[in-house]
CSV table of C-alpha atoms and ligand atoms in Angstrom, one decimal:
chain,number,residue,atom,x,y,z
L,170,MET,CA,123.8,61.1,20.7
L,171,THR,CA,120.8,63.9,20.3
L,172,ILE,CA,121.6,67.3,18.3
L,173,ALA,CA,121.3,69.0,21.8
L,174,GLU,CA,124.1,66.6,23.4
L,175,ARG,CA,126.6,67.4,19.9
L,176,GLU,CA,125.8,70.8,20.4
L,177,ILE,CA,126.6,70.7,24.3
L,178,LYS,CA,130.3,68.8,23.5
L,179,LYS,CA,131.2,71.2,21.5
L,180,PHE,CA,130.8,74.1,23.8
L,181,GLU,CA,132.0,71.6,26.6
L,182,GLN,CA,133.2,73.9,30.0
L,183,SER,CA,137.1,75.5,30.0
L,184,ASN,CA,138.0,74.9,33.5
L,185,CYS,CA,137.5,78.5,34.4
L,186,ALA,CA,135.1,78.4,37.7
L,187,GLU,CA,134.0,81.7,36.9
L,188,ASN,CA,132.2,80.2,33.7
L,189,HIS,CA,129.8,78.1,35.4
L,190,VAL,CA,126.8,80.5,35.6
L,191,PHE,CA,127.3,81.2,31.7
L,192,TYR,CA,127.3,77.4,31.0
L,193,GLN,CA,123.8,77.1,32.6
L,194,ALA,CA,122.7,79.4,31.1
L,195,MET,CA,123.7,78.4,27.5
L,196,GLU,CA,122.8,74.5,28.1
L,197,GLU,CA,119.3,75.1,28.9
L,198,VAL,CA,118.8,77.4,25.9
L,199,ILE,CA,120.5,74.5,23.7
L,200,TYR,CA,118.4,71.9,25.0
L,201,SER,CA,115.5,73.8,24.4
L,202,ILE,CA,116.3,75.4,21.0
L,203,ALA,CA,117.1,71.7,20.0
L,204,PRO,CA,113.3,70.5,18.0
L,205,LEU,CA,114.1,74.5,16.1
L,206,LEU,CA,117.2,73.3,14.7
L,207,GLU,CA,115.8,69.5,13.9
L,208,SER,CA,113.8,71.0,12.0
L,209,ASP,CA,116.0,73.7,9.6
L,210,ASP,CA,119.1,72.7,8.5
L,211,LYS,CA,119.9,76.7,8.1
L,212,TYR,CA,121.2,77.4,11.5
L,213,THR,CA,123.3,74.6,11.8
L,214,ARG,CA,125.2,75.4,8.7
L,215,TYR,CA,125.3,79.2,9.4
L,216,ALA,CA,127.0,78.5,12.6
L,217,ILE,CA,124.0,80.1,14.9
L,218,LEU,CA,124.7,79.0,18.1
L,219,GLU,CA,128.8,78.9,17.1
L,220,ARG,CA,128.4,82.7,17.0
L,221,LEU,CA,125.9,83.3,19.2
L,222,VAL,CA,127.7,82.3,22.5
L,223,VAL,CA,130.9,84.4,21.6
L,224,PRO,CA,130.3,87.7,22.6
L,225,ASP,CA,131.1,90.5,19.6
L,226,ARG,CA,133.6,91.8,22.3
L,227,ILE,CA,134.4,92.4,26.3
L,228,ILE,CA,135.7,95.1,27.2
L,229,LYS,CA,137.5,95.3,31.1
L,230,PHE,CA,139.1,97.8,32.2
L,231,LYS,CA,140.8,99.4,35.4
L,232,VAL,CA,138.4,102.3,37.6
L,233,THR,CA,140.6,104.5,40.5
L,234,TRP,CA,138.7,106.6,42.3
L,235,LEU,CA,139.6,108.2,45.7
L,236,ASP,CA,137.6,107.5,49.1
L,237,ASP,CA,136.0,110.2,52.0
L,238,THR,CA,140.0,109.3,53.3
L,239,ASN,CA,141.3,110.1,50.0
L,240,ALA,CA,142.6,106.7,50.2
L,241,ILE,CA,143.3,105.0,46.4
L,242,GLN,CA,140.4,102.6,45.4
L,243,VAL,CA,140.9,100.3,42.6
L,244,ASN,CA,137.8,97.8,41.3
L,245,THR,CA,137.4,96.1,37.7
L,246,GLY,CA,134.9,97.6,35.1
L,247,PHE,CA,133.5,95.4,32.3
L,248,ARG,CA,131.0,95.5,29.2
L,249,VAL,CA,130.2,92.8,27.4
L,250,GLN,CA,128.6,93.9,24.3
L,251,PHE,CA,127.1,90.1,23.1
L,252,ASN,CA,125.1,90.9,20.3
L,253,ASN,CA,123.7,93.6,18.1
L,254,ALA,CA,121.7,92.1,15.2
L,255,LEU,CA,118.5,93.7,16.3
L,256,GLY,CA,119.7,96.9,17.4
L,257,PRO,CA,122.2,98.7,19.2
L,258,TYR,CA,124.0,96.4,22.5
L,259,LYS,CA,121.1,96.8,25.0
L,260,GLY,CA,121.5,96.1,29.0
L,261,GLY,CA,121.7,96.8,32.5
L,262,LEU,CA,125.3,97.6,34.8
L,263,ARG,CA,125.8,95.5,38.0
L,264,PHE,CA,127.6,97.2,41.2
L,265,HIS,CA,128.1,94.0,43.2
L,266,PRO,CA,131.5,92.7,44.7
L,267,SER,CA,130.4,89.0,43.0
L,268,VAL,CA,130.8,90.5,39.6
L,269,ASN,CA,133.5,89.1,37.2
L,270,GLU,CA,133.5,88.2,33.2
L,271,GLY,CA,131.1,84.4,33.3
L,272,ILE,CA,128.5,86.2,35.7
L,273,LEU,CA,128.4,89.3,33.1
L,274,LYS,CA,128.5,87.2,30.0
L,275,PHE,CA,125.3,84.7,31.8
L,276,LEU,CA,123.5,87.8,32.0
L,277,GLY,CA,124.4,89.7,28.8
L,278,PHE,CA,123.8,85.9,26.4
L,279,GLU,CA,120.2,85.9,28.3
L,280,GLN,CA,119.5,89.9,27.7
L,281,ILE,CA,119.7,88.6,24.0
L,282,LEU,CA,116.9,86.3,23.6
L,283,LYS,CA,115.3,89.1,26.2
L,284,ASN,CA,115.4,91.7,24.3
L,285,ALA,CA,114.0,90.0,20.9
L,286,LEU,CA,111.6,88.7,22.7
L,287,THR,CA,110.0,92.2,23.5
L,288,GLY,CA,109.3,93.0,19.9
L,289,LEU,CA,112.0,96.4,20.5
L,290,PRO,CA,114.6,96.8,18.2
L,291,ILE,CA,117.5,96.3,21.1
L,292,GLY,CA,120.8,94.1,20.9
L,293,GLY,CA,121.6,92.1,24.0
L,294,GLY,CA,124.7,93.2,26.3
L,295,LYS,CA,125.5,93.7,29.8
L,296,GLY,CA,128.7,95.7,32.3
L,297,GLY,CA,129.0,96.2,35.7
L,298,SER,CA,132.2,95.7,38.4
L,299,ASP,CA,133.1,94.2,41.4
L,300,PHE,CA,132.5,97.7,43.4
L,301,ASP,CA,130.1,96.9,46.2
L,302,PRO,CA,128.0,100.4,47.0
L,303,LYS,CA,127.1,98.7,50.5
L,304,GLY,CA,128.4,101.1,53.1
L,305,LYS,CA,129.8,104.1,50.4
L,306,SER,CA,128.6,107.3,51.2
L,307,ASP,CA,126.9,109.2,48.8
L,308,PHE,CA,130.4,110.8,47.3
L,309,GLU,CA,131.9,107.8,47.3
L,310,ILE,CA,129.4,106.2,45.4
L,311,MET,CA,129.4,109.2,42.8
L,312,LYS,CA,133.4,109.7,42.5
L,313,PHE,CA,132.6,105.9,41.7
L,314,CYS,CA,130.8,106.2,39.2
L,315,ALA,CA,132.5,109.2,37.5
L,316,ALA,CA,135.7,107.3,37.6
L,317,PHE,CA,133.5,104.4,35.9
L,318,MET,CA,132.5,106.4,33.5
L,319,LYS,CA,135.8,108.2,32.2
L,320,GLU,CA,136.8,104.9,30.6
L,321,LEU,CA,133.6,103.3,29.9
L,322,HIS,CA,132.2,106.1,27.8
L,323,LYS,CA,134.7,105.0,24.4
L,324,TYR,CA,132.4,102.4,23.9
L,325,ILE,CA,129.2,103.3,24.5
L,326,GLY,CA,126.8,106.1,22.2
L,327,PRO,CA,122.7,106.1,22.2
L,328,ARG,CA,123.0,104.1,19.0
L,329,ILE,CA,126.1,101.7,19.5
L,330,ASP,CA,125.4,100.7,23.1
L,331,ILE,CA,122.8,101.8,25.8
L,332,PRO,CA,123.5,100.8,29.3
L,333,ALA,CA,121.0,100.8,32.3
L,334,GLY,CA,120.6,100.0,35.6
L,335,ASP,CA,120.6,96.3,37.4
L,336,ILE,CA,121.6,94.8,41.4
L,337,GLY,CA,123.4,98.0,42.3
L,338,VAL,CA,122.2,100.1,40.2
L,339,GLY,CA,119.8,102.7,40.5
L,340,GLY,CA,117.8,105.9,39.5
L,341,ARG,CA,121.1,107.8,42.0
L,342,GLU,CA,124.1,105.8,40.5
L,343,ILE,CA,123.1,107.0,36.4
L,344,GLY,CA,122.5,110.4,37.3
L,345,TYR,CA,126.3,110.2,38.4
L,346,LEU,CA,127.1,108.1,34.7
L,347,PHE,CA,125.3,110.2,32.5
L,348,GLY,CA,126.3,113.4,34.3
L,349,GLU,CA,130.1,112.0,33.9
L,350,TYR,CA,129.2,111.4,30.3
L,351,LYS,CA,127.6,114.3,29.4
L,352,ARG,CA,130.9,116.2,31.0
L,353,ILE,CA,133.6,114.1,29.2
L,354,THR,CA,131.5,114.5,25.6
L,355,SER,CA,129.7,117.7,25.9
L,356,SER,CA,126.5,115.2,24.7
L,357,TYR,CA,123.0,115.1,25.6
L,358,GLU,CA,122.1,112.3,24.5
L,359,GLY,CA,119.9,109.3,26.0
L,360,VAL,CA,123.0,106.9,26.2
L,361,LEU,CA,121.8,105.6,28.9
L,362,THR,CA,118.3,103.9,30.5
L,363,GLY,CA,116.8,104.6,33.8
L,364,LYS,CA,117.6,107.7,34.3
L,365,PRO,CA,115.5,110.5,36.9
L,366,PHE,CA,111.9,111.9,35.5
L,367,MET,CA,113.5,115.7,35.5
L,368,PHE,CA,116.7,115.2,32.3
L,369,GLY,CA,115.0,112.2,30.4
L,370,GLY,CA,114.3,109.6,32.4
L,371,SER,CA,111.0,107.4,31.6
L,372,LEU,CA,107.9,107.4,34.1
L,373,MET,CA,107.5,104.6,34.7
L,374,ARG,CA,110.8,102.8,34.3
L,375,PRO,CA,111.6,101.7,38.3
L,376,GLU,CA,108.0,99.8,38.3
L,377,ALA,CA,108.4,98.1,34.8
L,378,THR,CA,110.4,95.1,35.7
L,379,GLY,CA,108.4,94.5,38.8
L,380,TYR,CA,105.1,95.5,37.3
L,381,GLY,CA,105.9,93.6,34.0
L,382,VAL,CA,106.5,90.6,35.9
L,383,VAL,CA,103.2,90.5,37.5
L,384,TYR,CA,101.7,91.6,34.3
L,385,PHE,CA,103.3,88.7,32.7
L,386,THR,CA,101.6,86.6,35.2
L,387,GLU,CA,97.8,87.0,35.1
L,388,LYS,CA,98.4,86.3,31.6
L,389,MET,CA,99.7,83.2,32.0
L,390,LEU,CA,97.3,82.0,35.0
L,391,GLU,CA,94.5,83.4,32.2
L,392,ILE,CA,96.5,81.3,29.2
L,393,GLU,CA,96.9,78.0,31.8
L,394,GLU,CA,93.1,78.3,32.9
L,395,LYS,CA,94.2,79.1,36.6
L,396,ASP,CA,92.6,81.2,38.9
L,397,SER,CA,93.7,85.0,38.9
L,398,LEU,CA,95.9,86.3,41.7
L,399,ASP,CA,92.9,88.1,43.0
L,400,GLY,CA,92.9,87.7,46.4
L,401,LYS,CA,95.5,85.0,46.8
L,402,ILE,CA,99.0,84.7,48.9
L,403,CYS,CA,101.8,85.3,47.2
L,404,THR,CA,105.7,85.2,48.4
L,405,VAL,CA,108.4,87.3,47.1
L,406,SER,CA,112.2,87.1,47.6
L,407,GLY,CA,114.8,90.6,46.8
L,408,ALA,CA,113.8,94.1,49.1
L,409,GLY,CA,115.3,95.7,45.7
L,410,ASN,CA,113.9,98.3,42.8
L,411,VAL,CA,112.4,94.3,41.6
L,412,ALA,CA,111.3,93.1,44.4
L,413,LEU,CA,109.1,96.3,45.5
L,414,HIS,CA,107.9,97.2,42.4
L,415,ALA,CA,106.4,93.2,41.9
L,416,ILE,CA,104.9,93.6,46.1
L,417,GLU,CA,103.2,96.8,45.0
L,418,LYS,CA,101.9,95.6,41.6
L,419,LEU,CA,100.4,92.8,43.4
L,420,TYR,CA,98.5,94.5,45.9
L,421,HIS,CA,97.4,96.4,42.9
L,422,ILE,CA,95.6,93.9,41.6
L,423,GLY,CA,94.4,91.9,44.7
L,424,ALA,CA,96.6,89.6,45.9
L,425,ILE,CA,98.2,89.4,49.2
L,426,PRO,CA,102.0,89.7,49.3
L,427,VAL,CA,103.2,88.4,52.3
L,428,SER,CA,107.0,88.2,52.2
L,429,CYS,CA,110.5,89.8,51.2
L,430,THR,CA,113.7,88.6,51.4
L,431,ASP,CA,117.6,90.6,51.5
L,432,SER,CA,121.1,89.0,51.6
L,433,LYS,CA,121.0,88.4,55.3
L,434,GLY,CA,117.3,87.1,56.1
L,435,THR,CA,113.7,86.7,55.5
L,436,ILE,CA,110.2,89.2,56.5
L,437,TYR,CA,107.3,87.2,57.3
L,438,ASP,CA,104.7,89.0,57.4
L,439,ALA,CA,101.0,87.3,56.8
L,440,ARG,CA,99.2,89.6,56.5
L,441,GLY,CA,100.8,91.1,53.9
L,442,VAL,CA,104.3,93.3,54.5
L,443,ASP,CA,104.0,97.0,54.5
L,444,LEU,CA,105.1,98.0,51.3
L,445,PRO,CA,105.8,102.1,52.6
L,446,LEU,CA,108.0,100.7,55.3
L,447,LEU,CA,109.9,98.3,53.2
L,448,LYS,CA,110.5,101.6,50.4
L,449,GLU,CA,111.7,103.4,53.9
L,450,LEU,CA,114.1,101.1,55.2
L,451,LYS,CA,115.4,99.6,51.6
L,452,LEU,CA,115.4,102.3,49.0
L,453,GLU,CA,115.9,105.0,51.6
L,454,LYS,CA,117.7,104.4,54.4
L,455,ARG,CA,119.3,101.6,52.6
L,456,VAL,CA,119.5,99.5,56.4
L,457,SER,CA,118.7,95.4,56.6
L,458,LEU,CA,115.2,93.6,57.1
L,459,GLN,CA,115.4,92.9,60.4
L,460,GLU,CA,114.9,97.0,61.4
L,461,TYR,CA,111.2,95.5,59.9
L,462,ILE,CA,110.0,93.7,63.2
L,463,LYS,CA,111.3,96.7,65.0
L,464,ALA,CA,108.0,98.4,63.7
L,465,HIS,CA,106.0,94.7,63.0
L,466,PRO,CA,107.1,93.1,66.1
L,467,GLU,CA,104.3,90.0,64.9
L,468,ALA,CA,105.7,89.6,61.3
L,469,GLU,CA,109.1,87.1,62.0
L,470,TYR,CA,112.3,87.6,60.6
L,471,ILE,CA,114.1,84.5,59.6
L,472,PRO,CA,118.0,85.0,59.1
L,473,VAL,CA,119.3,83.0,56.7
L,474,GLU,CA,121.4,80.5,58.9
L,475,ALA,CA,118.0,79.3,59.7
L,476,TYR,CA,117.8,77.1,57.1
L,477,PRO,CA,121.6,75.5,56.6
L,478,GLU,CA,120.1,72.6,54.0
L,479,GLY,CA,120.8,74.4,50.8
L,480,GLY,CA,117.1,75.4,50.9
L,481,HIS,CA,115.4,79.1,51.7
L,482,ALA,CA,113.1,80.6,54.1
L,483,VAL,CA,110.7,82.3,52.1
L,484,TRP,CA,109.9,79.3,49.8
L,485,ASP,CA,109.0,77.3,52.9
L,486,ILE,CA,105.5,79.7,53.1
L,487,GLN,CA,102.5,78.4,51.7
L,488,CYS,CA,102.1,80.7,48.7
L,489,TYR,CA,99.7,80.8,44.9
L,490,ALA,CA,102.2,82.1,43.1
L,491,ALA,CA,105.5,82.7,44.0
L,492,PHE,CA,108.2,85.5,42.8
L,493,PRO,CA,111.7,85.1,43.0
L,494,CYS,CA,113.1,88.3,42.6
L,495,ALA,CA,116.7,88.9,44.3
L,496,THR,CA,119.7,87.0,42.2
L,497,GLN,CA,120.9,84.0,40.2
L,498,ASN,CA,120.1,80.3,41.7
L,499,GLU,CA,118.8,82.0,44.5
L,500,LEU,CA,116.0,78.8,44.3
L,501,THR,CA,116.9,75.5,44.7
L,502,ASP,CA,115.4,72.0,43.7
L,503,VAL,CA,115.1,72.6,47.8
L,504,ASP,CA,113.0,74.9,47.5
L,505,ALA,CA,111.6,74.0,44.8
L,506,GLN,CA,110.2,70.8,46.3
L,507,ASN,CA,108.9,73.0,49.1
L,508,LEU,CA,107.0,75.2,47.3
L,509,ILE,CA,105.3,72.3,45.2
L,510,VAL,CA,104.6,70.1,48.5
L,511,ASN,CA,102.9,73.3,49.5
L,512,GLY,CA,100.6,73.6,47.0
L,513,VAL,CA,102.0,76.4,44.3
L,514,VAL,CA,100.6,77.1,41.2
L,515,SER,CA,102.4,79.5,39.6
L,516,VAL,CA,106.3,81.0,40.0
L,517,SER,CA,107.1,84.3,38.2
L,518,GLU,CA,111.0,84.8,37.3
L,519,GLY,CA,111.6,88.7,38.3
L,520,ALA,CA,115.5,87.9,38.5
L,521,ASN,CA,117.5,86.8,36.3
L,522,MET,CA,117.8,82.8,36.4
L,523,PRO,CA,117.1,82.6,40.3
L,524,SER,CA,115.9,79.2,39.8
L,525,THR,CA,118.5,76.4,39.6
L,526,PRO,CA,117.8,73.6,36.4
L,527,LYS,CA,116.8,71.3,39.0
L,528,ALA,CA,114.3,73.3,40.4
L,529,ILE,CA,113.0,74.2,36.9
L,530,ASN,CA,112.8,70.9,35.9
L,531,ASP,CA,110.6,69.7,39.7
L,532,PHE,CA,107.8,73.0,38.5
L,533,LEU,CA,107.9,71.3,34.8
L,534,SER,CA,107.5,68.1,35.7
L,535,HIS,CA,105.1,68.8,38.5
L,536,LYS,CA,102.7,70.8,35.9
L,537,VAL,CA,103.5,74.3,37.7
L,538,CYS,CA,103.0,77.3,35.9
L,539,PHE,CA,106.7,78.4,35.5
L,540,ALA,CA,107.5,81.8,33.9
L,541,PRO,CA,111.4,81.6,32.9
L,542,ALA,CA,112.9,85.5,33.5
L,543,LYS,CA,113.8,86.2,29.9
L,544,ALA,CA,109.7,86.1,29.5
L,545,ALA,CA,108.6,87.4,32.6
L,546,ASN,CA,111.3,90.2,33.6
L,547,ALA,CA,111.5,91.8,30.1
L,548,GLY,CA,109.1,94.7,31.5
L,549,GLY,CA,112.8,96.8,32.5
L,550,VAL,CA,114.3,96.4,29.1
L,551,ALA,CA,111.0,97.2,27.3
L,552,VAL,CA,110.5,100.7,29.2
L,553,SER,CA,113.9,101.5,28.3
L,554,GLU,CA,113.2,101.1,25.3
L,555,PHE,CA,110.4,103.7,25.4
L,556,GLU,CA,112.7,105.7,27.2
L,557,MET,CA,115.0,105.5,24.3
L,558,SER,CA,112.2,106.5,21.7
L,559,GLN,CA,111.1,109.4,24.1
L,560,ASN,CA,114.8,110.6,24.2
L,561,ALA,CA,115.5,110.5,20.4
L,562,SER,CA,112.3,112.5,19.4
L,563,MET,CA,112.5,114.6,22.6
L,564,THR,CA,109.2,113.6,23.9
L,565,ARG,CA,107.6,112.6,27.5
L,566,TRP,CA,105.2,110.0,27.7
L,567,SER,CA,102.5,109.9,30.5
L,568,PHE,CA,102.1,107.4,33.3
L,569,GLU,CA,99.4,106.2,31.8
L,570,LYS,CA,100.6,105.8,27.9
L,571,VAL,CA,103.9,103.7,29.8
L,572,ASP,CA,101.7,101.4,31.4
L,573,ILE,CA,99.5,100.3,28.9
L,574,LYS,CA,102.3,100.4,26.5
L,575,LEU,CA,104.7,98.2,28.8
L,576,LYS,CA,100.8,95.7,29.6
L,577,GLU,CA,100.9,95.4,25.9
L,578,THR,CA,103.8,94.1,25.7
L,579,MET,CA,103.6,91.6,28.6
L,580,GLN,CA,100.8,90.4,27.4
L,581,GLN,CA,102.3,90.0,23.6
L,582,ILE,CA,105.1,88.5,24.9
L,583,CYS,CA,103.2,86.1,27.2
L,584,LYS,CA,101.2,85.2,24.1
L,585,ARG,CA,103.9,84.4,22.0
L,586,VAL,CA,105.8,82.4,24.1
L,587,ALA,CA,103.1,79.9,24.7
L,588,LEU,CA,102.0,79.1,21.0
L,589,THR,CA,105.6,79.2,20.5
L,590,ALA,CA,105.6,76.2,22.8
L,591,GLN,CA,102.3,75.2,20.9
L,592,ASP,CA,104.0,75.2,17.1
L,593,TYR,CA,106.8,72.7,18.8
L,594,GLY,CA,105.1,69.9,20.4
L,595,VAL,CA,105.8,71.6,24.0
L,596,LYS,CA,102.0,73.4,25.1
L,597,GLY,CA,102.6,74.4,29.0
L,598,ASN,CA,106.4,74.8,28.7
L,599,TYR,CA,107.1,78.7,28.8
L,600,VAL,CA,110.7,77.8,29.4
L,601,ASP,CA,111.3,76.3,25.8
L,602,GLY,CA,108.9,78.9,24.2
L,603,ALA,CA,110.9,81.6,25.2
L,604,ASN,CA,114.4,80.3,23.9
L,605,ILE,CA,112.7,79.3,21.1
L,606,ALA,CA,110.8,82.4,20.3
L,607,GLY,CA,114.1,84.6,20.9
L,608,PHE,CA,116.3,82.4,19.7
L,609,LYS,CA,115.0,82.2,16.6
L,610,GLN,CA,114.5,85.5,15.7
L,611,VAL,CA,118.0,86.6,16.4
L,612,ALA,CA,118.8,83.6,14.1
L,613,ASP,CA,116.9,85.2,11.7
L,614,ALA,CA,118.6,88.8,11.5
L,615,MET,CA,122.2,86.8,11.6
L,616,ILE,CA,121.3,85.2,8.6
L,617,ALA,CA,120.0,87.7,6.6
L,618,GLU,CA,123.1,90.2,7.9
L,619,GLY,CA,125.8,87.9,6.4
L,620,ILE,CA,128.8,86.8,8.5
K,629,LIG,P1,118.7,95.5,43.9
K,629,LIG,O1,119.7,95.7,43.8
K,629,LIG,O2,117.7,97.0,43.5
K,629,LIG,O3,118.0,94.7,44.6
K,629,LIG,C1,118.6,93.0,44.5
K,629,LIG,C2,118.4,92.6,45.9
K,629,LIG,O4,118.5,91.2,46.1
K,629,LIG,C3,118.8,93.1,47.3
K,629,LIG,O5,117.3,93.1,48.3
K,629,LIG,C4,119.4,92.3,48.1
K,629,LIG,O6,119.7,92.4,49.2
K,629,LIG,C5,119.3,91.0,46.8
K,629,LIG,N1,120.2,90.6,46.6
K,629,LIG,C6,121.3,90.5,45.5
K,629,LIG,N2,122.3,89.8,46.0
K,629,LIG,C7,122.5,89.1,46.7
K,629,LIG,C8,122.9,87.4,47.1
K,629,LIG,N3,123.8,86.9,46.6
K,629,LIG,N4,121.9,87.1,47.8
K,629,LIG,C9,120.9,87.2,48.5
K,629,LIG,N5,120.1,88.1,48.1
K,629,LIG,C10,120.9,89.2,47.2
K,629,LIG,O7,118.7,94.9,42.5
K,629,LIG,P2,116.6,94.8,41.3
K,629,LIG,O8,116.0,94.8,41.9
K,629,LIG,O9,117.6,95.9,40.2
K,629,LIG,O10,117.6,93.3,40.3
K,629,LIG,C11,117.0,92.2,41.2
K,629,LIG,C12,116.9,90.7,39.9
K,629,LIG,O11,116.6,91.8,39.4
K,629,LIG,C13,118.6,91.0,39.3
K,629,LIG,O12,118.7,89.4,39.2
K,629,LIG,C14,118.8,92.1,38.2
K,629,LIG,O13,119.7,91.1,37.2
K,629,LIG,C15,117.2,91.2,37.8
K,629,LIG,N6,117.0,92.4,37.3
K,629,LIG,C16,116.3,93.7,37.2
K,629,LIG,C17,115.9,94.4,36.1
K,629,LIG,C18,116.1,95.6,36.4
K,629,LIG,O14,115.3,96.7,36.2
K,629,LIG,N7,116.6,96.3,37.8
K,629,LIG,C19,115.6,94.0,35.2
K,629,LIG,C20,115.8,92.8,34.8
K,629,LIG,C21,116.1,91.8,35.8
K,629,LIG,P3,121.0,93.5,50.2
K,629,LIG,O15,120.0,94.9,50.3
K,629,LIG,O16,121.1,92.4,50.5
K,629,LIG,O17,121.8,93.4,49.5
């Protein structure tokens, strides 16, 4: 039995189905770090894995709020404070009906290693609620956010735990959450990141994750001696914060992003997607992508039902580089095969864990340059940390300064991941490189801090 198999056996899945994605994330890390565990037995002696896979605490609470008809609604809120060996807990809040403890544990666990890879002093956490923002009025969103913060404020603070946005939580929600925190505590402090610029948000925070994944990909293609993205067809999934800003940066560097998706369907516009229209539809009007073809009848709209065999239309479009930026496990082995047959050169994860384990194995075995989420989408949390620095020193950085620092950070992460993979005998494997580099940094801090 290999060291990885032995470790995995210890964490054999509980019969709780909602833990499935958490085990998926954990298993990948355990296989990746086996060479590190074999090279130095201190990680086993100090029981780092056993300690790392259990969150410091999981806070679960009731959120009661009044909808616009004055009916009482009840949701569940969570905050998973996973690990603070490197700095205060840091990670987003997700508002989506699918949210449960298992999803937040998976996201929090990924966040520990991602935050370590940035080289910045931040630990890992995640939170959210099963509240569905879709179809809610602005007042309902405000009332829900206030009710959520009424409980959450007890557990967070600028040196303790600093939440940010994720699916369903953007600048509007962070604004309402921040307002309520301030009203309850009378303290004007950097307790949340992703705030609107007018009250302490960093310029470029909304763009950071999407821009960052493109910066990472450019560097990875350079290291792997592949052609740049200039003039290349790219496919992107999602139509939220990460996807739209990845599309924007792809245009800046001369690439041609031809797709986007939402939970109902895919837009394929061979001339390149109309970004101003997408921003209007998804960020302002918050309507379905189906509206896109009213303005562009020559584009194609493919509803999700059109792909019944476990595949997705967006990954059946020929492209040089693919950017899954919607949600976890959205890119299956069927999709990976379609991309490979169509000659894809790189796949970069903007969303958290969008590719299934089988899909990742297919990419790696076919020598597709594969940028895993915990390295490639770390730009968001990096700029969140820049926001914390600006708040702490009561300063504001220019857009250009943040952009330069973001690009440097993404390039450094990419080089570090590539070098680590090479050092551990898996050159070109950015999954193992990211997991080993992130794990080692957190583990060494945990050992130095004692138990
Ligand atoms: P948004 O809420 O802004 O957008 C999410 C997009 O994904 C929407 O287009 C949504 O479609 C689609 N989507 C959500 N759930 C599903 C689903 N179950 N099936 C199909 N499509 C779905 O979120 P973000 O752009 O902020 O986040 C996207 C991903 O990036 C997530 O995995 C998140 O964890 C990750 N991420 C985000 C960061 C950030 O800075 N925001 C930082 C790092 C990672 P619809 O409009 O129909 O709901």
